[in-house]
Amino acid sequence: MTIHSSTRRLAPYLFVVCVLACRSATIANIEVDGADRVTVEEGTVLEEVLGELGFEGFAQMNVVASEELQNQDVQPGDISSVQLVSFELEAEEPANGDLSFFETFAVYVEAPGLEPVLVADAMEFPEGEPVVSFDVYDVDLTDYVVSESMTLSTDIVAGRPTEETVVKASYLLDVGVTLQGAKNRACN
């Protein structure tokens, strides 16, 4: 028996082992983004905003039903990992608005049956800066994304702006998909 014939006989078994190993491994990534806006009413210097800011679009999120994943025919079982890549706030209105009325701003992910977990925060909101990028934590969000519903909630300490301010919050997720998800993606 030669080495060549042994390799040929082992090839089908090696292929099966490789396919089984790859089924659970991430082999493709799809970016999913989202945004929501909220209007923060003007107020006096002594007024404070504590707790939740009220981004309604972040309540009951269904990332699996997002256009990016639906276009690739990715199912919940095809998702092997989910990471928050970025989170930022932007003062869209007024034109010269900034976010300096915030003192601290923390973002948590929540889902039924799972503990809330901190995923991003910002502790500095410089005067005159309309956009603030948050520190993002290395948290695997897979269980939250494939749950029946996921929510991004906020915990803030802030004053009120001197003018009514429209604040846009944006996020970017990196969704890892398995061999089946990649196959679905390639066939579309």
CSV table of C-alpha atoms in Angstrom, one decimal, residues 7 11 70 164:
chain,number,residue,atom,x,y,z
A,7,THR,CA,-4.6,9.3,1.4
A,11,ALA,CA,-10.1,11.6,1.8
A,70,GLN,CA,-32.9,38.2,5.5
A,164,GLU,CA,-34.5,71.2,22.1
